[in-house]
Coordinates of C-alpha atoms and ligand atoms in Angstrom, one line a residue:
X1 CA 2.4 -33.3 116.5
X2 CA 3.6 -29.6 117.0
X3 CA 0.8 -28.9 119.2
X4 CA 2.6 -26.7 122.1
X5 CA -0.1 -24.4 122.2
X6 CA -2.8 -26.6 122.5
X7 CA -3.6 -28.9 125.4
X8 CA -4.9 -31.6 124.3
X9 CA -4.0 -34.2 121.6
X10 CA -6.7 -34.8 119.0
X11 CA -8.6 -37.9 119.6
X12 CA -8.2 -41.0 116.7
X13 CA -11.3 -40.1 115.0
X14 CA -10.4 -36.4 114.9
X15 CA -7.1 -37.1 113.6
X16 CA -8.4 -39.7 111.0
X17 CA -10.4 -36.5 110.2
X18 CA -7.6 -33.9 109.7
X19 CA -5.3 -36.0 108.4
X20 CA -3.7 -36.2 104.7
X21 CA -1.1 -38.5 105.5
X22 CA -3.2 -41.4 102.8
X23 CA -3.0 -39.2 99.9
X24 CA 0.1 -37.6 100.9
X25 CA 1.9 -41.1 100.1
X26 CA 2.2 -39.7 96.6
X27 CA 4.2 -36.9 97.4
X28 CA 5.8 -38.1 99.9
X29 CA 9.3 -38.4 97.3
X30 CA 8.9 -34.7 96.5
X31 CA 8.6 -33.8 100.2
X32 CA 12.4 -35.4 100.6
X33 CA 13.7 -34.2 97.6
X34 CA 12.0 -30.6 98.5
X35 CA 13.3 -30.6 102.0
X36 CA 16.8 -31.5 100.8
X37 CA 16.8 -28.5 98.2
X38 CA 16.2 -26.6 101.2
X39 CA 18.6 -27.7 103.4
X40 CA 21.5 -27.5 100.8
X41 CA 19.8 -23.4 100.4
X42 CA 20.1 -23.4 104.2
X43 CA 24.0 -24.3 104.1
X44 CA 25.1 -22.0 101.3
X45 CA 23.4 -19.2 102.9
X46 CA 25.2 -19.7 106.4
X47 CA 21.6 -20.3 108.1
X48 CA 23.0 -24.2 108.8
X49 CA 26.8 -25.6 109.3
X50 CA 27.6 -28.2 107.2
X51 CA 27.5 -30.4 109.8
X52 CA 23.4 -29.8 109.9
X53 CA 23.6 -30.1 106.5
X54 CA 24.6 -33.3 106.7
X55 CA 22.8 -34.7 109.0
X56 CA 19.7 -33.6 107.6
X57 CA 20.7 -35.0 104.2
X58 CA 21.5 -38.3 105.0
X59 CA 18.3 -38.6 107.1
X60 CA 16.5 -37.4 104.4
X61 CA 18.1 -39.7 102.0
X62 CA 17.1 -43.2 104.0
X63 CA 14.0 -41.8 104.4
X64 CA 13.9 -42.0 100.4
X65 CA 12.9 -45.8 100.8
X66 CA 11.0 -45.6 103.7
X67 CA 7.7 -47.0 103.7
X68 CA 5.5 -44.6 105.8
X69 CA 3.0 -46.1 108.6
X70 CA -0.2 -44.2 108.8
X71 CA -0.6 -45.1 111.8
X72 CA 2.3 -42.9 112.8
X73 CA -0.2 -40.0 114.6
X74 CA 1.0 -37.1 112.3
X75 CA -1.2 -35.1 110.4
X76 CA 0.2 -35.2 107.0
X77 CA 3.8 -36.2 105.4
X78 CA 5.7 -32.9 105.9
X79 CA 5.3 -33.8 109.9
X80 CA 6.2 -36.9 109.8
X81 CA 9.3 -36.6 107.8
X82 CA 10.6 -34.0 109.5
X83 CA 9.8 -35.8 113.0
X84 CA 11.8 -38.9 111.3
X85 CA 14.5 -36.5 110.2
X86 CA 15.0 -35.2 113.9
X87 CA 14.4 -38.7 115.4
X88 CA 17.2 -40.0 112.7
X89 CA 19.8 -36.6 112.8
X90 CA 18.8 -35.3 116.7
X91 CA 16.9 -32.1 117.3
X92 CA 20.6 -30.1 117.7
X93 CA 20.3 -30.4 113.7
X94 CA 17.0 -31.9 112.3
X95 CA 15.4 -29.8 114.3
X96 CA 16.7 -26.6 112.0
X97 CA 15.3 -27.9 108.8
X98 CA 12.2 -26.0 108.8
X99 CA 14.0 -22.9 109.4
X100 CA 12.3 -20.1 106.7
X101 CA 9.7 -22.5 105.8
X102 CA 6.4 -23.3 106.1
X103 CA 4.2 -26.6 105.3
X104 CA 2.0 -24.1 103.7
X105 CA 5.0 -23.5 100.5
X106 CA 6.1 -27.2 101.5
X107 CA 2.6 -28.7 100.3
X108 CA 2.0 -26.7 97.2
X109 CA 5.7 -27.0 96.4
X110 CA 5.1 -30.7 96.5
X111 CA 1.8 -30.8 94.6
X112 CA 3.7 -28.6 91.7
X113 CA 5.9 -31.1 91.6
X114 CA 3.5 -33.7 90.7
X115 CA 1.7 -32.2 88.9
X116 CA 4.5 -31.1 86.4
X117 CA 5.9 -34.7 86.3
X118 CA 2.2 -36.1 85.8
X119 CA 1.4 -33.5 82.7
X120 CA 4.9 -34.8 81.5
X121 CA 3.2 -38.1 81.6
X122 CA 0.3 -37.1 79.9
X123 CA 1.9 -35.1 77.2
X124 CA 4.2 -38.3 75.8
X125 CA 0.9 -40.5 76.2
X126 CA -1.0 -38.2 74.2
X127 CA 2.0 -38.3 71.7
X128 CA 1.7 -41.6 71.7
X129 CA -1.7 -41.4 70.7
X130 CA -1.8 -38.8 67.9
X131 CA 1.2 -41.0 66.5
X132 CA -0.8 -44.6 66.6
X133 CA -3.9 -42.2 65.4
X134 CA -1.8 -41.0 62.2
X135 CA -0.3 -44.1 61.6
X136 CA -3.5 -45.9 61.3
X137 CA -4.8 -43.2 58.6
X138 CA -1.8 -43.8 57.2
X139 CA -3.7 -47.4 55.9
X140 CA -7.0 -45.8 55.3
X141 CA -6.6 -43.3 53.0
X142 CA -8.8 -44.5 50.1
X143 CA -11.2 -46.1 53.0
X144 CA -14.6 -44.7 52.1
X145 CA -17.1 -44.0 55.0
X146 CA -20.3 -42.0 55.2
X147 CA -19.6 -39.0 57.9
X148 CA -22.6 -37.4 59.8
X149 CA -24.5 -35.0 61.4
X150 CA -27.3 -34.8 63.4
X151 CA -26.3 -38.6 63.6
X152 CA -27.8 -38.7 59.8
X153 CA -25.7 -39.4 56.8
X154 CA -24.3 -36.4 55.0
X155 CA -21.0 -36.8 53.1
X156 CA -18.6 -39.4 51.5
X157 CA -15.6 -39.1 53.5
X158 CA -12.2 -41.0 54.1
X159 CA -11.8 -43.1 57.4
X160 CA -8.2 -41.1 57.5
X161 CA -9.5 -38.1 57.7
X162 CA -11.6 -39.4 60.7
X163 CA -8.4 -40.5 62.3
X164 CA -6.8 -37.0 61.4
X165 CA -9.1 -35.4 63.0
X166 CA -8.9 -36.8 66.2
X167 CA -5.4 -36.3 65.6
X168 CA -5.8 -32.8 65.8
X169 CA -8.5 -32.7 68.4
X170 CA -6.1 -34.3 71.2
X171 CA -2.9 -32.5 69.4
X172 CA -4.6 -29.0 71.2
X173 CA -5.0 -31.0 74.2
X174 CA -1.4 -31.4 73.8
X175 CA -1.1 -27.8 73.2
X176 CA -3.0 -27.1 76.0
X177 CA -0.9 -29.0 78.5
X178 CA 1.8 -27.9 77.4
X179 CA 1.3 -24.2 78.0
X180 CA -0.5 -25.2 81.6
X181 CA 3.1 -26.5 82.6
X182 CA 5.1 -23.4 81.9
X183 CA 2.7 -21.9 84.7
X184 CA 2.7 -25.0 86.7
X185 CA 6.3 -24.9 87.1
X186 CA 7.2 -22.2 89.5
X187 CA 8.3 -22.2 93.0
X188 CA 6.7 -21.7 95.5
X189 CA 9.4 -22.6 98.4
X190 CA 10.1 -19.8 100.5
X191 CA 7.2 -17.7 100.7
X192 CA 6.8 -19.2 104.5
X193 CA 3.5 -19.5 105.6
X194 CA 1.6 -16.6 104.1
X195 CA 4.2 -13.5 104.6
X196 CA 8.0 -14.8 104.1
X197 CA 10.8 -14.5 106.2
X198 CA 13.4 -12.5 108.1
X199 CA 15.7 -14.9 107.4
X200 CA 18.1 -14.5 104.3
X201 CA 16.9 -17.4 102.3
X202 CA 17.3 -17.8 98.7
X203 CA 14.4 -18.9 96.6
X204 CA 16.2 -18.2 93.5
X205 CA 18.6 -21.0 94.1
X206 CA 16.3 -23.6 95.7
X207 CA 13.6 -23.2 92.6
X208 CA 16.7 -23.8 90.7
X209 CA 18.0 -26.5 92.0
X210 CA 14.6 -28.4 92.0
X211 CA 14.1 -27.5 88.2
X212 CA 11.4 -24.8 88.2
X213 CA 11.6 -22.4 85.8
X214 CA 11.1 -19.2 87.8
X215 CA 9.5 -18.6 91.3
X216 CA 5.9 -17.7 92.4
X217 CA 7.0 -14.5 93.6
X218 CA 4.0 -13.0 96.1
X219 CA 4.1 -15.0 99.5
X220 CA 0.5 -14.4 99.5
X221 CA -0.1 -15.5 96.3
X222 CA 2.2 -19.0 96.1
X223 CA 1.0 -20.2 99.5
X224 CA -2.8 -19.3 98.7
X225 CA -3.3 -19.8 94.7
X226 CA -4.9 -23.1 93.8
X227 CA -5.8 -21.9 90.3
X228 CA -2.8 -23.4 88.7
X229 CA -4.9 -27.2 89.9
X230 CA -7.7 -26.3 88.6
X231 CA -6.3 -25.0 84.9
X232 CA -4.6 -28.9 84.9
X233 CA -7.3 -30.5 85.9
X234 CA -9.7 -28.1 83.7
X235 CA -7.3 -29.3 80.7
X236 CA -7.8 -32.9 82.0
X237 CA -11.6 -32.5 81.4
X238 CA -11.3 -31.0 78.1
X239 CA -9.3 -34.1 77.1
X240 CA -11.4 -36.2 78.5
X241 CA -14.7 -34.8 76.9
X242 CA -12.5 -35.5 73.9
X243 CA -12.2 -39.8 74.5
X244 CA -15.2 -40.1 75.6
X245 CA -16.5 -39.0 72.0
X246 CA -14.0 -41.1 70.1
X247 CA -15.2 -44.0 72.2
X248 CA -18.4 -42.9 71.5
X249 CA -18.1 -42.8 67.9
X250 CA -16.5 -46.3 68.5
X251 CA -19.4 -47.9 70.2
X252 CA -21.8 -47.1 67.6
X253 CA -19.8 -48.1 64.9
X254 CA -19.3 -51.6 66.9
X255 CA -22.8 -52.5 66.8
X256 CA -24.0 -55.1 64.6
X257 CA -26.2 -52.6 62.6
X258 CA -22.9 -50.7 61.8
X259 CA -20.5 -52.9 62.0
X260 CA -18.0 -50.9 60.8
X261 CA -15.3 -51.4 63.1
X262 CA -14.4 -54.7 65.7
X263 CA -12.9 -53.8 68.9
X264 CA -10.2 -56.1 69.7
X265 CA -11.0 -59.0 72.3
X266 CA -9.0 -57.7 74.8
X267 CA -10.7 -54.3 74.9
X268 CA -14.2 -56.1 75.2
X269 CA -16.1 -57.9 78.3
X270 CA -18.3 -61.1 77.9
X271 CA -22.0 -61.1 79.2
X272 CA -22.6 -63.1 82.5
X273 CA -25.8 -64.5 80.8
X274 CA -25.5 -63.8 77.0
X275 CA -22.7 -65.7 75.4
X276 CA -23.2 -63.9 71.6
X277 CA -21.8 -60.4 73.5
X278 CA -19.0 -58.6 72.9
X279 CA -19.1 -55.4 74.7
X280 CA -17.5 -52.5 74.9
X281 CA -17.3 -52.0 78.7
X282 CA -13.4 -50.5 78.4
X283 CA -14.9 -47.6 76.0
X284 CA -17.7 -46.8 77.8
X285 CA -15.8 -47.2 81.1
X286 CA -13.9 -44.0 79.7
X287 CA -17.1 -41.9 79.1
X288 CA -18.1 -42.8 82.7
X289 CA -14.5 -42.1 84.3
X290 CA -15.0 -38.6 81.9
X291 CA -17.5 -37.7 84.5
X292 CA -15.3 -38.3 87.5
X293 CA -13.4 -35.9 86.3
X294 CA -15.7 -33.4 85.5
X295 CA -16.5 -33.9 89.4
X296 CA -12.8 -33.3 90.5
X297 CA -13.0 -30.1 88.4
X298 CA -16.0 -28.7 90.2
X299 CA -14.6 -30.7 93.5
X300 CA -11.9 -28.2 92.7
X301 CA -13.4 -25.1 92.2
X302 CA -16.5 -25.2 94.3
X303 CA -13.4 -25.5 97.4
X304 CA -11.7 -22.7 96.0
X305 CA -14.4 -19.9 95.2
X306 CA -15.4 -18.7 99.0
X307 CA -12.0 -19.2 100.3
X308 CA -10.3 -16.2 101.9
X309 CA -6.8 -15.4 100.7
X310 CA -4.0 -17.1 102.6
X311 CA -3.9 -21.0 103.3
X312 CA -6.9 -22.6 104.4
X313 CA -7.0 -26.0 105.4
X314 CA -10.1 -27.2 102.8
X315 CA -7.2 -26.9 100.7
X316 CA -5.9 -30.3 102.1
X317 CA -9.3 -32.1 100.6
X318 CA -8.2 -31.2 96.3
X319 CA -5.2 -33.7 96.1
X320 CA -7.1 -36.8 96.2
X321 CA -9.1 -35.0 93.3
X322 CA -5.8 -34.6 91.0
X323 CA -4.3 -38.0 92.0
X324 CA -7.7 -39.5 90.7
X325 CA -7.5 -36.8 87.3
X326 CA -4.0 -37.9 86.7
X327 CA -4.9 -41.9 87.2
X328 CA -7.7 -42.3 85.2
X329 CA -6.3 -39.9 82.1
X330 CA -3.1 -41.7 81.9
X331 CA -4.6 -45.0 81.5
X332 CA -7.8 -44.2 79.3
X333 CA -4.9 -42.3 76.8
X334 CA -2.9 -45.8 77.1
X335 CA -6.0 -47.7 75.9
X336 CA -7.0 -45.6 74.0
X337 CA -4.0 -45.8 71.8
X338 CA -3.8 -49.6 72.0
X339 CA -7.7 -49.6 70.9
X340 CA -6.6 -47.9 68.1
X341 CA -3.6 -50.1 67.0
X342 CA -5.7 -53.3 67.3
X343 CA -9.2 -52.3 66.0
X344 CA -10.5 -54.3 63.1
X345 CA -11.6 -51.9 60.5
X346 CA -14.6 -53.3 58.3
X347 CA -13.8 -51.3 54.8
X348 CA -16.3 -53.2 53.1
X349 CA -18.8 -52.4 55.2
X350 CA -18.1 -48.7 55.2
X351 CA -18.0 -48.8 51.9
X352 CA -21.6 -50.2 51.3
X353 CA -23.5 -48.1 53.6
X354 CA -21.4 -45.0 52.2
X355 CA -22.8 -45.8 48.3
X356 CA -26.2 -46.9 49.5
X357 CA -27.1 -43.6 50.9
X358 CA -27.4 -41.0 48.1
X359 CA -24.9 -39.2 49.8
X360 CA -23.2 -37.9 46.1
X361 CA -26.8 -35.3 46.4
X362 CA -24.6 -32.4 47.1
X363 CA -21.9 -33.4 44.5
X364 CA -24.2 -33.2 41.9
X365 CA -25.7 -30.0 43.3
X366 CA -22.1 -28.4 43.2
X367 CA -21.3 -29.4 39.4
X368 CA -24.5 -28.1 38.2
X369 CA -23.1 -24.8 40.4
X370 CA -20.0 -25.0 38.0
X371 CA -22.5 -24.9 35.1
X372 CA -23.8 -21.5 36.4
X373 CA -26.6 -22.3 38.2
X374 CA -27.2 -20.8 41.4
X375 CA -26.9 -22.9 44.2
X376 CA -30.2 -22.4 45.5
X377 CA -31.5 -23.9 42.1
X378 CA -29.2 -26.5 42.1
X379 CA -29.8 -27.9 46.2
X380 CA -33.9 -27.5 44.9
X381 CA -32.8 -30.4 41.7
X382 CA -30.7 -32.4 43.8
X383 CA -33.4 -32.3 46.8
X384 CA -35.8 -33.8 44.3
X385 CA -33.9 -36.5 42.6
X386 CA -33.4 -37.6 46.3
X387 CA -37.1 -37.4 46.8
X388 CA -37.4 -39.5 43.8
X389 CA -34.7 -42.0 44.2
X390 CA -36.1 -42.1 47.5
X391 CA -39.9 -43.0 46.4
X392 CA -39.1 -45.6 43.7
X393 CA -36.1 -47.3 45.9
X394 CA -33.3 -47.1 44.0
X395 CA -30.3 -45.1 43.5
X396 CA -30.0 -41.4 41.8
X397 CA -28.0 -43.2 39.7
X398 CA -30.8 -45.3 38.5
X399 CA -33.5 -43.1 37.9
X400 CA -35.2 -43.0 34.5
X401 CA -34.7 -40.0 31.9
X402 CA -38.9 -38.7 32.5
X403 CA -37.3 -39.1 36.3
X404 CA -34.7 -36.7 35.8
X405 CA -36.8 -34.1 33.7
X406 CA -39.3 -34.0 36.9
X407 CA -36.6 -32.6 38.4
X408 CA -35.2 -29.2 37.0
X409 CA -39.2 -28.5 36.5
X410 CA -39.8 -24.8 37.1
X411 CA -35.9 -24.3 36.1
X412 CA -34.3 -23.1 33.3
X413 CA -31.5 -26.4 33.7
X414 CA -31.4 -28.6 30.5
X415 CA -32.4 -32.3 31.9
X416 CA -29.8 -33.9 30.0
X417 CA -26.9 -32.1 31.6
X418 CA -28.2 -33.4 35.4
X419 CA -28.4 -36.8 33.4
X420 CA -24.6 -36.5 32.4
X421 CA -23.6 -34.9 35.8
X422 CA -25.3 -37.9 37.4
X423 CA -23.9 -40.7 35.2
X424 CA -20.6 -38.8 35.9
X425 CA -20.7 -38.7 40.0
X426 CA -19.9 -41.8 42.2
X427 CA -19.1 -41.4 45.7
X428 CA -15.1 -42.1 44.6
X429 CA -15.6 -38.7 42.1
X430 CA -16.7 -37.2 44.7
X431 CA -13.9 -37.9 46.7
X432 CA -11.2 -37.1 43.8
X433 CA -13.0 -33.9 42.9
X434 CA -13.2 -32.8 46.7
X435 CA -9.6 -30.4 46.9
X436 CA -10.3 -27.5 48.9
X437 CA -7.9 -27.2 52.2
X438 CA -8.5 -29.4 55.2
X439 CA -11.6 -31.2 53.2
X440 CA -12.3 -35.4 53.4
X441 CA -11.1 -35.5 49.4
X442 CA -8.7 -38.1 48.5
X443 CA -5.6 -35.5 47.6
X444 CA -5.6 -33.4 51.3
X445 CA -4.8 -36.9 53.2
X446 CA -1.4 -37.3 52.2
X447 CA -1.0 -33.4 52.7
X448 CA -2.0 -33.7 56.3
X449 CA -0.6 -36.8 57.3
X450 CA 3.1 -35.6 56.5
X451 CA 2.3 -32.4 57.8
X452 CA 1.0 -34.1 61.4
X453 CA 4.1 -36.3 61.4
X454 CA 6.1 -33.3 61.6
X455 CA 4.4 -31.5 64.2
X456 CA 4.9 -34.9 66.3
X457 CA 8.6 -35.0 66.2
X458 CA 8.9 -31.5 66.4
X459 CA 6.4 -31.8 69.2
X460 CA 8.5 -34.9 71.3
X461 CA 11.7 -33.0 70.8
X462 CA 10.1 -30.3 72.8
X463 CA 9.1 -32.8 75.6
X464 CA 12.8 -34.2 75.6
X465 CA 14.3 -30.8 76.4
X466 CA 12.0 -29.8 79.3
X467 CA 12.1 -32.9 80.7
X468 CA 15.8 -33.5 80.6
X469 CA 16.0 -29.9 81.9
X470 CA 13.9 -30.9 85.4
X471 CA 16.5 -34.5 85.4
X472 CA 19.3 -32.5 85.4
X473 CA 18.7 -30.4 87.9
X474 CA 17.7 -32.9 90.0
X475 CA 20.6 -34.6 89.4
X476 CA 23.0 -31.5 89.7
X477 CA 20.8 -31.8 93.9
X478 CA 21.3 -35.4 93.7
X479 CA 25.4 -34.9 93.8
X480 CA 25.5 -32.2 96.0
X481 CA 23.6 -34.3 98.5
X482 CA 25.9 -37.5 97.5
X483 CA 29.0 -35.2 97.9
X484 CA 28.0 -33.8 101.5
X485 CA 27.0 -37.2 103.1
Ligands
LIG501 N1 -1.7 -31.4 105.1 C1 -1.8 -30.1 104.7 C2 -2.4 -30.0 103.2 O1 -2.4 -31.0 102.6 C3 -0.5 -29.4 104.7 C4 -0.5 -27.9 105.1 C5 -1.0 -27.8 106.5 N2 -0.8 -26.4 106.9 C6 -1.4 -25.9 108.0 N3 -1.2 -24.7 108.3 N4 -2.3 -26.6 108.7 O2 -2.8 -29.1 102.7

């Protein structure tokens, strides 16, 4: 559109090419509210009358439910709206609005934007989901269930402490995002295309009036930097590594040979040909939508790396990448959460495979520890009692007296003491005997629940006062504007 130095217009399938106006429909709000913070920094600096002012505002204002062609021939959303804005307000005023600005600040003005009200988003669904996820333990405190490495069995745990610790796994996602805003929101408005202005703008007022918390302050720097995208969208990936392994751990423990939880119907898909399925498309939908994002990271960072400094216009192609991040996070931590809520837990089952497994083999190794034996000694007795439950089928529990004496041979332990140990130690002793801080016991659950459910309120308080801070302020602009047109 503002191609006076250039002779020719671009042809459709070059400006198909070049243009952003697709994925500049979701900014297209911040563009308006941008432009009017602006304008209103324009009048109270003298740089406009008031009679601009309002013109420009009340154009900018209808525009608010505009619905924009694509077909309009402009390159991206900051041209159109402000050809709209002269078309609507004449060029003797519209035509002033992009005095002391660029679409270089415009664009990464209105991306911050986004992306501050998107980690908002995120932050309150991930709330959401840390409550639902404590809430559940809440019911599953004496819920027995063998944990694992290596995918093997290795101790007696508690379903709640499972739930807890996803809890705290996506609570430093929370953490994460939540200290990725505070350099998210900073204004870049102002610094012109790459070098400022002569004119005597104020960036101080316009950041404030759109809600930012302090400016990008090198010209260079806020027109150029795409870093703060990446860190979001970096975070994003982190959080999404982190659902795909709870759906993971979900679709394992959905199979019939676990069957230790059932997804509810609505979170499953039918087979076209098999009528006994029930799978879990929804879950593993997330670890597949994990990778997109993973993509948009390197999308991200691969445009970034060889860039020089100042804008460039590969810098156009990373929206559609954090439109697609934000999407897909926000809706996997909604299911997510509702997964969690509606899940059928199968204690029974837990609870069998958990005392069929010999997994009370450390236990008894400890207790002989507390008789003074070293613990090389006693992991050497336990190993074989194992060995030997293992060979004759049957539980440690149920192994014979000659059994047990096999098994301090070479050791200077007294065979009836491992008898009493053993005759003493069920998977629930273990659990009761099992105190030290943060461990699977029966005791630290109710410690860490309470202690989670603080952090969550404390946690949403903090979310109500930044975002009513950014709500204010825009509705501080909002009157302004109201009171000039
Ligand atoms: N549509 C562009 C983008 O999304 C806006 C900035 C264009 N600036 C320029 N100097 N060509 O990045």
């Amino acid at each position: 559109m503002y191609r006076s130095r250039l002779g020719t217009d671009l042809s459709n399938i070059t400006l198909d090419y070049v243009s952003s106006i697709d994925d500049d429909s979701q900014i297209a709000l911040y563009d308006i509210i941008g432009s009017q913070a602006h304008t209103v920094m324009l009048l109270e600096n003298k740089i406009i009358t008031k009679n601009d002012a309002k013109k420009i505002l009340s154009s900018l204002e209808n525009l608010k439910n505009e619905k924009f062609d694509s077909s309009s021939g402009a390159e991206d959303i900051h041209e159109l709206i402000e050809s709209l804005v002269i078309k609507k307000s004449g060029m003797a005023s519209g035509g002033k609005m992009h005095t002391a600005r660029s679409r270089n600040d415009q664009v990464v003005l209105d991306v911050r934007m986004k992306i501050r009200d998107d980690i908002n988003i995120i932050c309150n669904c991930l709330l959401d989901t840390i409550e639902s996820l404590v809430s559940v333990s809440k019911n599953h405190q004496k819920t027995i269930i063998p944990f694992y490495t290596h995918l093997q069995q290795a101790q007696a745990g508690l379903f709640s402490h499972y739930l807890l610790a996803q809890a705290d796994v996506l609570s430093r996602d929370f953490q994460r995002l939540f200290d990725t805003f505070e350099r998210i929101n900073q204004s870049p408005l102002g610094a012109g295309p790459v070098g400022g202005t002569s004119i005597t703008i104020d960036r101080h007022s316009t950041a404030k009036m759109l809600g930012f918390d302090g400016v990008v302050e090198n010209s260079l720097d806020a027109t150029s930097t795409r870093d703060f995208v990446a860190e979001y969208v970096a975070m994003v990936s982190i959080l999404m590594t982190n659902l795909s392994r709870i759906s993971e751990d979900f679709i394992i423990w959905s199979t019939s040979e676990f069957s230790f939880i059932e997804l509810s119907d609505e979170f499953t898909s039918p087979s076209s040909v098999m009528p006994q399925k029930k799978n879990p498309d929804i879950l593993e939908l997330t670890r597949g939508k994990t990778a997109e994002i993973i993509g948009n990271l390197t999308a991200i960072l691969t445009t970034v790396k060889g860039l020089a400094s100042g804008y460039g216009r590969d810098l156009q192609q990373i929206k559609s990448s954090i439109w697609s991040t934000s999407k897909i996070s926000i809706s996997a931590l909604l299911i997510i959460k509702s997964i969690i809520l509606t899940m059928k837990v199968n204690e029974k089952q837990m609870k069998k495979v958990t005392e069929s497994s010999n997994l009370i083999a450390l236990d008894i190794a400890e207790k002989l520890v507390q008789e003074g034996v070293p613990f090389r000694v006693t992991h050497k007795i336990a190993g074989v009692l194992v060995q030997l439950a293992h060979n004759s089928k049957k539980p440690i529990s149920k192994l014979s007296t000659i059994e047990i004496k096999k098994s301090v041979e070479g050791t200077k332990v007294d065979s009836k003491v491992v008898s009493k140990i053993i005759s003493n130690t069920s998977v629930v002793s273990s659990l009761k005997d099992r105190k030290s801080f943060g461990s699977s016991g029966y005791d630290e659950q109710k410690r860490m629940i309470s202690d989670r459910t603080e952090k969550i309120n404390s946690w949403r308080l903090e979310m109500s006062e930044r975002e009513n801070k950014i709500k204010s302020s825009l509705n501080e602009l909002q009157k302004i504007v109201n009171d000039l047109t």
